[in-house]
Short mmCIF file of C-alpha atoms in Angstrom, two decimals:
data_model
loop_
_atom_site.label_atom_id
_atom_site.label_comp_id
_atom_site.label_asym_id
_atom_site.label_seq_id
_atom_site.Cartn_x
_atom_site.Cartn_y
_atom_site.Cartn_z
CA MET U 1 117.42 101.77 128.95
CA ASP U 2 114.93 101.86 131.66
CA SER U 3 112.92 98.47 130.64
CA PRO U 4 109.97 98.79 132.72
CA ARG U 5 109.31 102.33 131.77
CA VAL U 6 109.83 101.48 127.95
CA ALA U 7 107.43 98.63 128.50
CA ASN U 8 104.81 100.89 130.07
CA LEU U 9 105.21 103.64 127.41
CA ALA U 10 104.68 100.82 124.75
CA ALA U 11 101.61 99.47 126.45
CA LEU U 12 100.06 102.90 126.44
CA LEU U 13 100.98 103.61 122.86
CA ARG U 14 99.57 100.29 121.63
CA ALA U 15 96.26 100.88 123.71
CA LEU U 16 95.89 104.23 121.76
CA ARG U 17 95.74 102.35 118.43
CA GLU U 18 92.22 101.53 119.12
CA GLY U 19 91.31 105.22 119.69
CA PRO U 20 91.32 108.10 121.92
CA LEU U 21 91.31 107.29 125.86
CA SER U 22 91.39 109.11 129.00
CA ARG U 23 94.29 108.79 131.55
CA THR U 24 91.68 106.67 133.70
CA GLN U 25 90.79 104.48 130.79
CA LEU U 26 94.59 103.98 130.04
CA ALA U 27 95.30 103.06 133.64
CA ALA U 28 92.61 100.44 133.78
CA ARG U 29 93.44 99.12 130.18
CA CYS U 30 97.12 98.77 130.96
CA GLY U 31 97.25 97.88 134.49
CA ILE U 32 99.28 100.94 135.50
CA THR U 33 98.46 103.38 138.30
CA LYS U 34 96.77 106.78 137.09
CA ALA U 35 99.63 108.60 138.78
CA ALA U 36 102.16 106.80 136.60
CA VAL U 37 100.06 107.19 133.52
CA SER U 38 99.99 110.93 133.61
CA GLY U 39 103.80 111.10 133.66
CA LEU U 40 104.10 108.55 130.89
CA VAL U 41 101.56 110.38 128.62
CA THR U 42 103.42 113.69 129.24
CA GLU U 43 106.74 111.77 127.93
CA LEU U 44 104.84 110.39 124.95
CA SER U 45 103.74 114.01 124.20
CA GLU U 46 107.15 115.36 124.53
CA ARG U 47 108.22 112.63 122.05
CA GLY U 48 105.48 113.81 119.74
CA LEU U 49 103.72 110.62 119.73
CA VAL U 50 100.36 111.59 121.50
CA ARG U 51 98.26 114.77 121.79
CA ALA U 52 95.04 116.01 123.46
CA ALA U 53 91.91 114.82 121.70
CA GLY U 54 88.98 116.66 123.33
CA VAL U 55 86.96 115.83 126.49
CA LEU U 56 85.07 112.80 127.72
CA THR U 57 81.91 113.79 129.26
CA GLY U 58 79.30 111.82 130.94
CA GLY U 59 78.92 109.87 134.23
CA ASN U 60 79.18 111.43 137.60
CA GLY U 61 82.85 112.69 137.71
CA ARG U 62 84.56 115.50 136.31
CA PRO U 63 85.05 115.69 132.28
CA SER U 64 88.30 113.83 131.49
CA GLN U 65 90.99 114.86 128.91
CA LEU U 66 91.27 112.30 126.04
CA VAL U 67 94.46 111.36 124.50
CA GLU U 68 95.14 110.01 121.00
CA LEU U 69 98.00 108.96 118.67
CA CYS U 70 99.65 111.66 116.90
CA GLY U 71 102.76 110.40 115.01
CA ALA U 72 103.75 113.78 113.84
CA SER U 73 107.39 112.87 114.54
CA ALA U 74 107.44 109.24 113.20
CA CYS U 75 106.60 107.18 110.05
CA GLY U 76 106.98 103.89 108.90
CA LEU U 77 108.34 102.82 105.36
CA ALA U 78 107.41 99.79 103.43
CA LEU U 79 109.53 98.80 100.35
CA SER U 80 108.85 95.90 97.83
CA ILE U 81 111.13 94.20 95.27
CA GLU U 82 109.64 92.02 92.60
CA ALA U 83 111.03 90.75 89.35
CA ASP U 84 109.32 93.39 87.40
CA ARG U 85 108.91 96.22 89.72
CA PHE U 86 109.72 98.26 92.82
CA ALA U 87 107.16 99.73 95.13
CA ALA U 88 107.42 102.17 98.23
CA VAL U 89 104.83 103.14 100.79
CA ALA U 90 105.10 105.65 103.76
CA VAL U 91 102.52 105.35 106.53
CA ASP U 92 101.72 107.26 109.71
CA LEU U 93 101.19 105.51 113.10
CA ASN U 94 97.71 104.57 112.28
CA GLY U 95 98.72 102.83 109.24
CA ARG U 96 97.32 105.46 106.93
CA VAL U 97 99.25 105.97 103.78
CA ILE U 98 101.13 109.31 103.52
CA ALA U 99 102.72 108.70 100.03
CA GLU U 100 103.21 105.65 97.60
CA GLU U 101 104.97 105.07 94.38
CA ALA U 102 105.78 102.02 92.15
CA GLU U 103 107.89 101.61 88.98
CA VAL U 104 108.02 98.96 86.47
CA ALA U 105 111.74 97.58 86.14
CA ASP U 106 113.60 94.71 84.91
CA VAL U 107 115.11 93.95 88.33
CA PRO U 108 117.24 90.83 87.31
CA ALA U 109 118.84 92.87 84.58
CA LEU U 110 119.60 95.82 86.98
CA GLY U 111 121.51 93.47 89.26
CA LEU U 112 121.79 93.99 93.09
CA PRO U 113 123.75 97.32 93.41
CA ARG U 114 121.77 99.15 90.87
CA GLY U 115 118.60 97.54 91.99
CA MET U 116 119.24 98.93 95.67
CA ASP U 117 119.92 102.35 94.23
CA GLU U 118 116.60 102.49 92.33
CA LEU U 119 114.76 101.22 95.42
CA ALA U 120 116.42 103.96 97.61
CA LEU U 121 115.51 106.70 95.29
CA LEU U 122 111.88 105.44 95.25
CA ALA U 123 112.03 105.41 98.95
CA GLU U 124 113.23 108.98 99.30
CA ARG U 125 110.50 110.08 97.07
CA VAL U 126 107.74 108.97 99.35
CA LEU U 127 109.17 110.14 102.65
CA PRO U 128 107.30 112.96 104.19
CA ALA U 129 108.38 116.41 103.00
CA ASP U 130 108.51 117.64 106.65
CA GLY U 131 111.82 115.69 107.13
CA ARG U 132 110.40 112.97 109.29
CA ARG U 133 112.61 109.84 108.97
CA PRO U 134 111.32 106.34 109.18
CA VAL U 135 111.49 104.77 112.52
CA GLY U 136 111.28 101.38 110.76
CA VAL U 137 111.56 99.99 107.24
CA THR U 138 110.53 96.55 106.09
CA ILE U 139 111.64 95.25 102.76
CA SER U 140 109.30 92.49 101.00
CA VAL U 141 111.19 90.24 98.59
CA PRO U 142 110.22 87.07 96.76
CA GLY U 143 112.63 84.44 97.97
CA LEU U 144 114.22 82.61 100.78
CA VAL U 145 114.90 85.05 103.72
CA ASP U 146 116.86 84.72 106.72
CA SER U 147 114.80 87.25 108.57
CA ALA U 148 117.03 87.15 111.76
CA ALA U 149 119.95 88.31 109.80
CA SER U 150 117.84 90.32 107.11
CA VAL U 151 119.63 88.47 104.39
CA LEU U 152 117.91 87.37 101.11
CA ARG U 153 119.44 83.92 100.72
CA PHE U 154 118.09 83.18 97.30
CA ALA U 155 115.55 84.64 94.97
CA PRO U 156 115.40 82.65 91.66
CA THR U 157 113.21 85.25 89.97
CA LEU U 158 115.60 88.07 90.73
CA ARG U 159 118.75 85.91 90.42
CA TRP U 160 120.19 87.23 93.74
CA ARG U 161 121.80 85.02 96.23
CA ASP U 162 123.00 85.82 99.83
CA ALA U 163 122.07 89.52 99.35
CA GLU U 164 122.55 91.63 102.47
CA ILE U 165 119.50 93.74 101.57
CA ALA U 166 119.34 95.43 105.11
CA ASP U 167 122.90 96.72 105.17
CA LEU U 168 122.81 97.80 101.49
CA MET U 169 119.49 99.82 102.19
CA ALA U 170 120.74 101.17 105.43
CA ALA U 171 123.67 102.80 103.72
CA ARG U 172 121.60 104.42 101.10
CA LEU U 173 118.95 105.64 103.47
CA ARG U 174 121.34 106.77 106.16
CA LEU U 175 119.63 104.78 108.74
CA PRO U 176 120.88 102.27 111.29
CA ALA U 177 120.83 98.61 109.75
CA ASP U 178 118.82 97.37 112.90
CA ALA U 179 115.98 99.74 111.70
CA ILE U 180 115.62 97.72 108.46
CA ALA U 181 113.83 94.18 108.40
CA VAL U 182 113.57 92.06 105.33
CA ASP U 183 110.96 89.43 104.91
CA ASN U 184 109.65 87.01 102.39
CA GLU U 185 106.75 88.59 100.52
CA ALA U 186 104.15 85.78 101.27
CA ASN U 187 104.93 86.07 105.01
CA LEU U 188 104.18 89.77 104.64
CA GLY U 189 101.14 89.23 102.76
CA ALA U 190 99.81 87.08 105.58
CA ILE U 191 100.50 89.57 108.02
CA GLY U 192 98.76 92.19 105.89
CA GLU U 193 95.77 89.98 105.79
CA SER U 194 95.59 89.49 109.49
CA VAL U 195 95.89 93.18 110.41
CA ALA U 196 93.69 94.67 107.53
CA GLY U 197 92.18 91.95 105.29
CA ALA U 198 90.63 88.62 105.20
CA GLY U 199 92.26 87.44 108.35
CA ILE U 200 91.31 89.89 110.91
CA GLY U 201 90.29 88.02 113.95
CA VAL U 202 91.27 84.75 112.43
CA ARG U 203 93.57 82.50 114.45
CA GLU U 204 95.00 80.18 111.73
CA LEU U 205 95.43 81.75 108.27
CA PHE U 206 97.04 80.37 105.32
CA TYR U 207 97.91 82.89 102.67
CA LEU U 208 98.87 81.66 99.07
CA SER U 209 100.54 84.25 97.00
CA GLY U 210 100.66 84.24 93.03
CA GLY U 211 103.29 86.02 90.92
CA ILE U 212 106.06 85.00 88.92
CA GLY U 213 106.44 82.27 91.50
CA VAL U 214 104.10 80.90 93.93
CA GLY U 215 104.61 81.23 97.83
CA ALA U 216 102.92 80.96 101.06
CA GLY U 217 102.65 82.41 104.63
CA LEU U 218 100.93 80.84 107.64
CA ILE U 219 99.78 82.83 110.62
CA SER U 220 99.25 80.59 113.61
CA ALA U 221 97.95 81.89 116.96
CA GLY U 222 98.80 85.48 115.83
CA SER U 223 102.48 84.79 114.66
CA VAL U 224 104.05 84.08 111.43
CA LEU U 225 105.21 80.17 111.33
CA ARG U 226 108.65 80.47 109.81
CA GLY U 227 110.09 77.00 110.34
CA ALA U 228 113.49 75.96 111.72
CA ARG U 229 115.54 77.99 109.09
CA GLY U 230 112.81 80.45 108.15
CA PHE U 231 112.08 78.95 105.01
CA ALA U 232 108.56 77.72 105.70
CA GLY U 233 105.83 78.24 102.94
CA GLU U 234 107.69 77.09 99.86
CA VAL U 235 104.48 75.41 98.35
CA GLY U 236 105.45 76.27 94.91
CA HIS U 237 107.21 73.01 94.73
CA VAL U 238 104.46 70.74 95.94
CA ALA U 239 103.90 68.19 93.09
CA VAL U 240 100.36 68.39 91.48
CA ASP U 241 101.23 66.49 88.33
CA PRO U 242 103.82 63.92 88.19
CA ASN U 243 103.69 63.82 84.51
CA GLY U 244 103.87 67.45 84.22
CA ASP U 245 106.55 69.97 83.00
CA GLN U 246 110.12 69.91 84.33
CA CYS U 247 110.44 72.62 87.02
CA PRO U 248 113.79 74.51 87.52
CA CYS U 249 114.02 72.87 90.88
CA GLY U 250 114.65 69.53 89.21
CA ARG U 251 111.38 67.99 89.85
CA ALA U 252 108.30 67.54 87.61
CA GLY U 253 104.86 68.87 87.75
CA CYS U 254 105.44 71.19 90.66
CA LEU U 255 102.62 73.89 91.51
CA GLU U 256 104.72 76.59 89.98
CA THR U 257 104.80 74.83 86.47
CA LYS U 258 101.00 75.21 86.65
CA ALA U 259 100.35 78.31 88.74
CA GLY U 260 103.21 80.68 88.19
CA LEU U 261 102.00 83.46 86.10
CA ALA U 262 104.18 82.87 83.04
CA ALA U 263 102.68 79.38 82.97
CA VAL U 264 99.18 80.43 83.06
CA LEU U 265 99.63 83.11 80.47
CA ARG U 266 101.30 80.43 78.14
CA ALA U 267 98.14 78.44 78.47
CA ALA U 268 95.81 81.33 78.01
CA ALA U 269 97.33 82.71 74.87
CA PRO U 270 99.81 81.94 72.03
CA PRO U 271 103.31 83.32 71.70
CA GLY U 272 103.53 86.91 70.61
CA ASP U 273 100.09 87.65 72.11
CA SER U 274 99.91 90.99 74.25
CA LEU U 275 99.37 88.88 77.33
CA HIS U 276 103.12 87.93 77.23
CA ASP U 277 104.13 91.72 77.03
CA PRO U 278 106.60 92.32 80.06
CA ALA U 279 106.07 95.95 79.73
CA LEU U 280 102.60 95.54 81.25
CA GLY U 281 103.89 94.27 84.45
CA VAL U 282 102.13 91.63 86.36
CA ASP U 283 99.16 93.76 87.32
CA GLY U 284 98.73 94.73 83.64
CA ARG U 285 98.83 91.44 82.23
CA VAL U 286 96.55 89.84 84.82
CA THR U 287 93.98 92.60 84.27
CA LEU U 288 94.07 91.83 80.54
CA LEU U 289 93.54 88.15 81.32
CA ARG U 290 90.54 88.88 83.53
CA GLU U 291 88.94 91.01 80.79
CA ARG U 292 89.41 88.10 78.44
CA VAL U 293 87.63 85.69 80.74
CA LEU U 294 84.84 88.10 81.17
CA ARG U 295 84.35 88.36 77.55
CA GLY U 296 84.09 84.66 77.28
CA ASP U 297 87.46 83.79 75.66
CA ARG U 298 87.45 80.01 75.96
CA ARG U 299 91.26 79.56 76.00
CA ALA U 300 91.73 82.15 78.76
CA ALA U 301 88.82 80.66 80.65
CA THR U 302 90.13 77.20 80.45
CA ALA U 303 93.55 78.34 81.50
CA VAL U 304 92.09 79.97 84.70
CA LEU U 305 89.96 76.80 85.54
CA GLU U 306 92.91 74.60 85.19
CA LEU U 307 94.74 76.98 87.60
CA GLY U 308 91.98 76.53 90.02
CA VAL U 309 92.27 72.77 89.90
CA ALA U 310 96.02 72.77 90.29
CA LEU U 311 95.68 75.16 93.44
CA GLY U 312 93.10 72.97 94.74
CA ILE U 313 95.12 69.84 94.52
CA ALA U 314 98.16 71.47 96.31
CA LEU U 315 95.90 73.01 98.96
CA SER U 316 94.18 69.85 99.75
CA THR U 317 97.49 68.67 101.07
CA VAL U 318 98.18 72.01 102.90
CA VAL U 319 94.62 71.91 104.60
CA ASP U 320 94.98 68.39 105.54
CA VAL U 321 98.37 69.03 107.25
CA LEU U 322 97.72 72.56 108.77
CA ASP U 323 93.88 72.81 109.25
CA PRO U 324 93.80 76.53 108.74
CA ASP U 325 90.47 78.43 109.47
CA VAL U 326 90.83 80.17 106.17
CA VAL U 327 92.95 79.98 102.90
CA VAL U 328 93.50 83.59 101.40
CA LEU U 329 94.24 83.79 97.69
CA GLY U 330 96.64 86.44 97.28
CA GLY U 331 98.96 88.06 94.56
CA TYR U 332 97.45 87.92 91.11
CA PHE U 333 95.37 84.85 92.39
CA ALA U 334 93.24 87.49 94.00
CA GLU U 335 92.24 89.21 90.80
CA LEU U 336 90.95 85.91 89.34
CA GLY U 337 89.30 84.78 92.63
CA ALA U 338 85.85 84.84 91.26
CA TRP U 339 86.82 81.83 88.90
CA LEU U 340 89.27 80.17 91.31
CA VAL U 341 87.38 79.59 94.53
CA GLU U 342 84.88 77.06 93.28
CA PRO U 343 87.20 74.64 91.72
CA ILE U 344 89.47 74.87 94.78
CA ARG U 345 86.54 74.07 96.98
CA ILE U 346 85.55 71.20 94.82
CA GLU U 347 89.03 69.74 95.14
CA LEU U 348 89.20 70.25 98.88
CA ALA U 349 85.55 68.68 99.36
CA ALA U 350 86.83 65.58 97.47
CA ARG U 351 89.54 64.66 99.88
CA PRO U 352 88.67 61.78 102.31
CA LEU U 353 89.55 63.59 105.59
CA GLY U 354 86.89 66.18 105.03
CA THR U 355 89.03 69.08 106.63
CA GLY U 356 88.61 71.01 103.28
CA ALA U 357 84.93 71.41 103.70
CA ARG U 358 85.47 73.17 107.00
CA CYS U 359 88.04 75.61 105.63
CA ARG U 360 87.02 78.93 104.11
CA VAL U 361 88.75 80.02 100.75
CA GLU U 362 88.62 83.71 100.04
CA PRO U 363 90.25 86.03 97.49
CA SER U 364 92.40 88.67 99.25
CA PRO U 365 90.47 91.92 99.59
CA LEU U 366 93.96 93.65 99.64
CA GLY U 367 95.14 92.02 96.34
CA THR U 368 98.71 92.64 95.48
CA ALA U 369 99.03 95.21 98.15
CA ALA U 370 98.98 92.79 100.87
CA PRO U 371 102.76 92.45 101.38
CA LEU U 372 103.21 96.00 101.41
CA LYS U 373 100.41 96.37 104.16
CA GLY U 374 102.15 93.82 106.15
CA ALA U 375 105.61 95.48 105.73
CA ALA U 376 104.04 98.96 106.73
CA HIS U 377 102.66 97.26 109.97
CA LEU U 378 105.98 95.86 110.74
CA ALA U 379 107.70 99.09 110.09
CA THR U 380 105.69 100.98 112.53
CA GLU U 381 105.56 98.28 114.85
CA ARG U 382 109.32 98.93 115.94
CA LEU U 383 108.16 102.15 117.40
CA PHE U 384 105.20 100.49 119.58
CA ALA U 385 107.70 98.06 121.02
CA ASP U 386 110.06 101.05 122.08
CA PRO U 387 108.71 104.63 121.86
CA THR U 388 112.08 105.95 123.12
CA LEU U 389 113.26 105.58 119.55
CA ILE U 390 111.86 109.03 119.05
CA PRO U 391 113.77 111.80 120.91
CA LEU U 392 112.16 114.20 123.41
CA VAL U 393 110.86 117.55 122.21
CA GLU U 394 109.11 120.28 124.06
CA ALA U 395 105.21 119.65 123.92
CA SER U 396 102.78 118.47 126.48
CA VAL U 397 99.05 117.44 126.83
#
């Protein structure tokens, strides 16, 4: 591989993410000579990645031909595994959704091989009908991930351990294993917020994700902070009530015993209530809980208030240690954000260091879609790092 050439192709392709540019503008933007840019643009066109986009007029010089991203030969694929559902989204190079599907499933009961079979079938259904294969695939999972090896080390809610997700999916989709990445859903949610949500332009972002469990992702200076072994962000086991319920981890009063969805629903409604119906999925049950709070259901409102207090106690430690610019409430917390932000802010403001008063707390505008948004971004990012992944065809601009 000609690395300088590939680096220059990648630089041009990334510059075109911001919109159509002329060759002169590309040369200035990327620090490449105009003569070199012409040849590189021709090659990108022959790979089906750029196309002509009209003429730039104005100024004293001749009109200039504009170039824009095309992406007719490429797509990215984002997949999600949760305890109660699978989801798949195919996107073009601009991040626009080509197709998306989700299905409710008892994933722990399916087990790993059948679970991978179901996810692969869902993936095939969203891939473009024109035969485009994904240049990259990113899979979101709820657990501890060795992202370098693309191995899910442990997912309590799935009951999967040391699952070689990338290899299993590569075999089913007939793709090379290095085209498939696996990451924790909270890390991907943080990435999604940073590129398309509440974290656009934010340097330090802490993303708190609520679902069956509780996880977190931290963006620092534009990159995910993963820790020494890739397991950073496990805030679900921060103690918020030393006298609280026993947690499966062996400790008492962990945040998950207060903020995991099952715990909140138990506090909001008695056994047998429709709030506990697994057939509704996470989204359906949270929507029902939200409707009850809006109607003034006292028990539901109290449960949500107590959730906000528990989150505030946990986040006060996080904010003091990490000092983020913004805390984004993701997952099911986003749907309840109208009632969670204020008790969280009260808890943060009560802390003696005062760091919480300077930190914004916002519900995610992307909601439960944030991890898939982040996964889709990483899936296409593989091509923006190496445009030669797409073979040459006959075309030019």
